[in-house]
Coordinates of C-alpha atoms in Angstrom, one line a residue:
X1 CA -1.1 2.8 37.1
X2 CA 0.1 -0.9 36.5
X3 CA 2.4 -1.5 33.7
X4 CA 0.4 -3.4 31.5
X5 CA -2.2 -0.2 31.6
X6 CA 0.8 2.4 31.4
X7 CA 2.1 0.5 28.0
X8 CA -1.2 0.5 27.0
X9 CA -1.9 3.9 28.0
X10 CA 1.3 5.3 25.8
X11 CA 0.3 3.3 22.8
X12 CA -3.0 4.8 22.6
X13 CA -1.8 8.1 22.9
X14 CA 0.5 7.2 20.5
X15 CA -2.2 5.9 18.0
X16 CA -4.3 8.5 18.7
X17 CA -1.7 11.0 16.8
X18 CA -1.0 8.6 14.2
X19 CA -2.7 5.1 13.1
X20 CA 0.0 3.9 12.1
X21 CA 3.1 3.6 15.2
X22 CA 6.4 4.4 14.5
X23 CA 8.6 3.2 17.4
X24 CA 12.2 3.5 18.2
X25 CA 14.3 0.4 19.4
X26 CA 13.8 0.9 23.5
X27 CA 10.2 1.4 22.5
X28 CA 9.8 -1.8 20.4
X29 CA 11.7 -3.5 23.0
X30 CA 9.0 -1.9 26.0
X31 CA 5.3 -2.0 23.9
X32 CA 5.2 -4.8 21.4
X33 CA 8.2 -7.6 22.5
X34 CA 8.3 -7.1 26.9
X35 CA 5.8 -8.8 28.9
X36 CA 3.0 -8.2 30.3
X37 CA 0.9 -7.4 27.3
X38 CA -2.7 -7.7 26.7
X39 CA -3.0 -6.2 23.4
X40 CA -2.0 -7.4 19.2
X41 CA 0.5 -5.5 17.6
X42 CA 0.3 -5.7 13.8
X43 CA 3.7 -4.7 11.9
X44 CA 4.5 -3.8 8.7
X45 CA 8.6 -4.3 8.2
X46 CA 9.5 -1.9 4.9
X47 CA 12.2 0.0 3.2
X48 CA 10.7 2.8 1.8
X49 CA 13.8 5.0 1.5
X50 CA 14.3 6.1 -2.7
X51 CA 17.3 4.5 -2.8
X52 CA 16.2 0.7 -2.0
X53 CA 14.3 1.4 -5.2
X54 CA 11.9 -1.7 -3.5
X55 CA 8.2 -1.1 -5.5
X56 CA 6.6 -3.7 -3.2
X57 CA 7.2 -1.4 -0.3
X58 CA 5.4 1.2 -1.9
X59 CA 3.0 -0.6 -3.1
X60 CA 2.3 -2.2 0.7
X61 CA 2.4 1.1 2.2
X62 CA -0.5 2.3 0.0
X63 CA -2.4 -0.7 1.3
X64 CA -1.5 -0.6 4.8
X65 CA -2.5 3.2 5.0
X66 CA -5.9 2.3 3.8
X67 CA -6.1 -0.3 6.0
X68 CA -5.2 2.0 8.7
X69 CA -7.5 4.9 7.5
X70 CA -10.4 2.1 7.7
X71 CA -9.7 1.3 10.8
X72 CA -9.2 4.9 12.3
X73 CA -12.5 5.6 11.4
X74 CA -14.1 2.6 12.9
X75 CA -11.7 2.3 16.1
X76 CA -13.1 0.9 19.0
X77 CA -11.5 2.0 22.5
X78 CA -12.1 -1.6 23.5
X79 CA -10.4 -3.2 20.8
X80 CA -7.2 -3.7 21.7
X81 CA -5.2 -3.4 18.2
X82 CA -2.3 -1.6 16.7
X83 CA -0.3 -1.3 13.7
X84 CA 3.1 -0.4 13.4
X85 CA 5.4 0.2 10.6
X86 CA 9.3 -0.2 10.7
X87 CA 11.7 1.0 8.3
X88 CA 14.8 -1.0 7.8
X89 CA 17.0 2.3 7.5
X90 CA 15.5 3.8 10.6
X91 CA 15.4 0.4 13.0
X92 CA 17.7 -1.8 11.5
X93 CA 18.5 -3.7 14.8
X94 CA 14.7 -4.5 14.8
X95 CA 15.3 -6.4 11.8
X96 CA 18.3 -8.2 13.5
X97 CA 16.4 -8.8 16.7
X98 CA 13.5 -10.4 14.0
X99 CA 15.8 -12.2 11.9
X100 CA 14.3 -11.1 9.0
X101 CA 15.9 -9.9 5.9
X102 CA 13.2 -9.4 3.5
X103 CA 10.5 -6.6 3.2
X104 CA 7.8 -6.2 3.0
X105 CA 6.7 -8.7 5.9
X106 CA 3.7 -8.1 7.9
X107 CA 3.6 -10.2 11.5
X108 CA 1.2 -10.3 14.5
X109 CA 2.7 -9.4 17.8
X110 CA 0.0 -11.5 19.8
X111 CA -0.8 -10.5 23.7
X112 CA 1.5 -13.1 25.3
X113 CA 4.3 -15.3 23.6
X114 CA 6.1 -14.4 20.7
X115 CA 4.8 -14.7 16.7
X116 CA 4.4 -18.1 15.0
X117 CA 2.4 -19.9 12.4
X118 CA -0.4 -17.5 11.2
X119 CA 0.9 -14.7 13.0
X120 CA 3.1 -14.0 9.8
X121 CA 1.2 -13.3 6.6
X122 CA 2.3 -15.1 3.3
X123 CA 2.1 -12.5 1.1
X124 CA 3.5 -15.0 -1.4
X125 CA 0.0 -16.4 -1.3
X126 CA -2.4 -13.8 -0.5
X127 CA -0.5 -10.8 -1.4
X128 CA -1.0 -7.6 1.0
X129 CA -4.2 -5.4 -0.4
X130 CA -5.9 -4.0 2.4
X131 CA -8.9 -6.5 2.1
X132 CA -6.3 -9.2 2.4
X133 CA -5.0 -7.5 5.7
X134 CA -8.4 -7.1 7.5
X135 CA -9.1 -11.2 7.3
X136 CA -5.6 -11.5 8.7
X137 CA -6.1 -9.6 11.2
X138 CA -9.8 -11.1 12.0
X139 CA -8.3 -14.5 11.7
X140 CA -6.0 -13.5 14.7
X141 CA -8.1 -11.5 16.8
X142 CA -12.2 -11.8 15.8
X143 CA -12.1 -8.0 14.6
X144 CA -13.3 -6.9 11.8
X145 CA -12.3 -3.6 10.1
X146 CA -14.2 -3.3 7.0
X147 CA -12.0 -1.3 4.4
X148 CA -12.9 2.0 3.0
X149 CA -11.2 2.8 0.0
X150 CA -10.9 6.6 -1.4
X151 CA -13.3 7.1 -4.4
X152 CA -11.8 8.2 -7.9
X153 CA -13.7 10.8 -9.5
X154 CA -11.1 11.3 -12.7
X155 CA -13.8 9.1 -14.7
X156 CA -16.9 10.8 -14.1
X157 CA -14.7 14.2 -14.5
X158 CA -13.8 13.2 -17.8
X159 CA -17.6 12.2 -18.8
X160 CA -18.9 15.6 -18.0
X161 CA -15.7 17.6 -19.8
X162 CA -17.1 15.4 -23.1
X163 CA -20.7 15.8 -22.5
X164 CA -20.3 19.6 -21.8
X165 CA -18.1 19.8 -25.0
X166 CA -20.8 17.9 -27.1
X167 CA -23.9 19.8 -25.4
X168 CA -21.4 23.7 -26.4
X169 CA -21.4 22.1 -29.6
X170 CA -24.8 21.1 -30.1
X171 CA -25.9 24.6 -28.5
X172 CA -23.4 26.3 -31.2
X173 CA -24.6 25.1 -34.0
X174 CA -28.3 23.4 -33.5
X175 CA -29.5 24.1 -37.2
X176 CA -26.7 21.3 -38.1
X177 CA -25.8 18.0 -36.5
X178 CA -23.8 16.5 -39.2
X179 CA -20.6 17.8 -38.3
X180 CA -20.6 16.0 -35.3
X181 CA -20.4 12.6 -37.8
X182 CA -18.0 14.5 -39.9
X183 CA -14.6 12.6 -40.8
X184 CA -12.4 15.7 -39.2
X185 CA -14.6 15.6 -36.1
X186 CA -14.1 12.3 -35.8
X187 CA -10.4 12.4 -36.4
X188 CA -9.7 15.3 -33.7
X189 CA -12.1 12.9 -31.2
X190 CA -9.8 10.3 -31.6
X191 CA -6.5 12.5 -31.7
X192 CA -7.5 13.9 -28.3
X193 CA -8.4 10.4 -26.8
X194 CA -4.9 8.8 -28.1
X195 CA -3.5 11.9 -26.1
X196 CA -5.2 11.5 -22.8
X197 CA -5.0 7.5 -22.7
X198 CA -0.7 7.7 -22.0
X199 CA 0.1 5.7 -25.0
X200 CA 2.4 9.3 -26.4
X201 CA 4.0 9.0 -23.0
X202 CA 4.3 5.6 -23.3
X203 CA 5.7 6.7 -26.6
X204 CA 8.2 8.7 -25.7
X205 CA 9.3 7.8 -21.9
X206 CA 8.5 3.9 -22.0
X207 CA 5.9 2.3 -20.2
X208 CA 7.1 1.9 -16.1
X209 CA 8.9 -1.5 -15.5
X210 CA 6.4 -1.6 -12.5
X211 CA 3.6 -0.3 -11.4
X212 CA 1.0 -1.0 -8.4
X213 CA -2.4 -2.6 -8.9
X214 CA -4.6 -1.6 -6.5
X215 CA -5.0 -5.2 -5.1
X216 CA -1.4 -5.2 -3.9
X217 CA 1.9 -7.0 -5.4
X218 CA 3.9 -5.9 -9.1
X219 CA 3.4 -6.1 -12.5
X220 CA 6.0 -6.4 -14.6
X221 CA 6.7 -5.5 -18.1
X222 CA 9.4 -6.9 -19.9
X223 CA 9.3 -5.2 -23.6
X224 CA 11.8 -7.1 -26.3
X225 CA 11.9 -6.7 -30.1
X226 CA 10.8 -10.3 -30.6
X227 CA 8.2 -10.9 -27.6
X228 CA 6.3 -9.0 -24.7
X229 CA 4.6 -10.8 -21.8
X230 CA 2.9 -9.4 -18.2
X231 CA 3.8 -11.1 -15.2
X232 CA 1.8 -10.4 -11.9
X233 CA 3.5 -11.8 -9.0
X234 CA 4.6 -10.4 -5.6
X235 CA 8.4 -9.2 -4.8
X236 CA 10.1 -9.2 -1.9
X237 CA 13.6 -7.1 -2.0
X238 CA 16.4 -8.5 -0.3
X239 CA 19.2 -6.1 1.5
X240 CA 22.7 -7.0 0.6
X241 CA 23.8 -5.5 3.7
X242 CA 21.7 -8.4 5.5
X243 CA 23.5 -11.2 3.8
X244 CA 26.1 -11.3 6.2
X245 CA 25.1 -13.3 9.6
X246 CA 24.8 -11.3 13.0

């Protein structure tokens, strides 16, 4: 085999385990920066480690797994795309070979040449949900993964525990609907829903200083005794042990 088909060989196997790559430095160095490639490389530069305590991470490796999970399910041998994902704690001399000190950034290694321009995502801009990640990628390459996303049940769940309560209770006692009207019934109904809506967590624990919309980015709230505002915006953490110059 010629190089360019045993690099591309190796990466497929490697995909085919996983959709998402996780290379070591000589591999990184081999598959995605070393010439001759014919194939895009789509990265995903994180820190997902507990103690960087960076929400955005999370919050882009929820996206980029359904992005990948899309795109597992609609791969095409012939289309000659990868994503990768590298952890500051596990490749840091990636990041100094990059330059980069931030995360999350998402860049397109293209075929030939190095990344430029488009080939790194503004998620300043267009944030990082997975929709926003599958025009970036067609943008660069003319392939479209259309994104599947993981349906929630919990809602229609909940409807049928309250219908089946309200039809035991209408089978219970048929001879007499008014209790359903009645000021106690009505006062547990609202009792239970308080429960079940997280405001006595809220209550007791404090609502999260961040939390993931399924969109991608943060939203922040900031709780004071005189005001209380929402802020949606998109972080990026930045590694003190990156603010010294290579």
């Amino acid at each position: 085999l010629s190089i360019l088909a045993s690099k591309f060989r190796q990466l497929t196997e490697l995909s085919d385990k996983s959709p998402i790559l996780r290379l070591n430095y000589e591999q990184f160095t081999d598959l995605v920066r070393g010439a001759p490639r014919n194939y895009s490389v789509f990265s995903m530069l994180t820190a997902l480690a507990d103690q960087r305590k960076c929400h955005s991470c999370q919050a882009a490796n929820d996206e980029f797994n359904t992005l990948a999970s899309s795109w597992q399910k609609l791969k095409n041998a012939k289309s000659k795309i990868f994503l990768l994902l590298v952890d500051f704690d596990e490749n840091p001399k990636i990041f100094k070979e990059l330059n980069q000190n931030t995360v999350p950034v998402f860049i397109h290694f293209p075929p030939s040449g190095s990344p430029s321009g488009a080939d790194f995502l503004d998620i300043s801009r267009s944030g990082f949900g997975a929709e926003t990640l599958a025009r970036w990628i067609f943008s660069r390459t003319s392939v479209e993964i259309p994104i599947i996303r993981q349906t929630s049940y919990a809602g229609a769940i909940l409807l049928l525990i309250i219908a089946g309560l309200v039809g035991a209770m209408l089978f219970l006692r048929p001879d007499n609907l008014e209790f359903i009207i009645h000021r106690s019934t009505l006062s547990y109904a609202v009792l239970i829903f308080y429960i079940i809506s997280g405001q006595v967590w809220n209550s007791i624990r404090r609502p999260p200083f961040f939390h993931s919309p399924p969109q991608g980015g943060i939203v922040s709230s900031n709780t004071s005794q005189t005001s209380t505002f929402r802020h949606f915006y998109t972080q990026e953490a930045t590694f003190s042990s990156f603010r010294k110059r290579y």
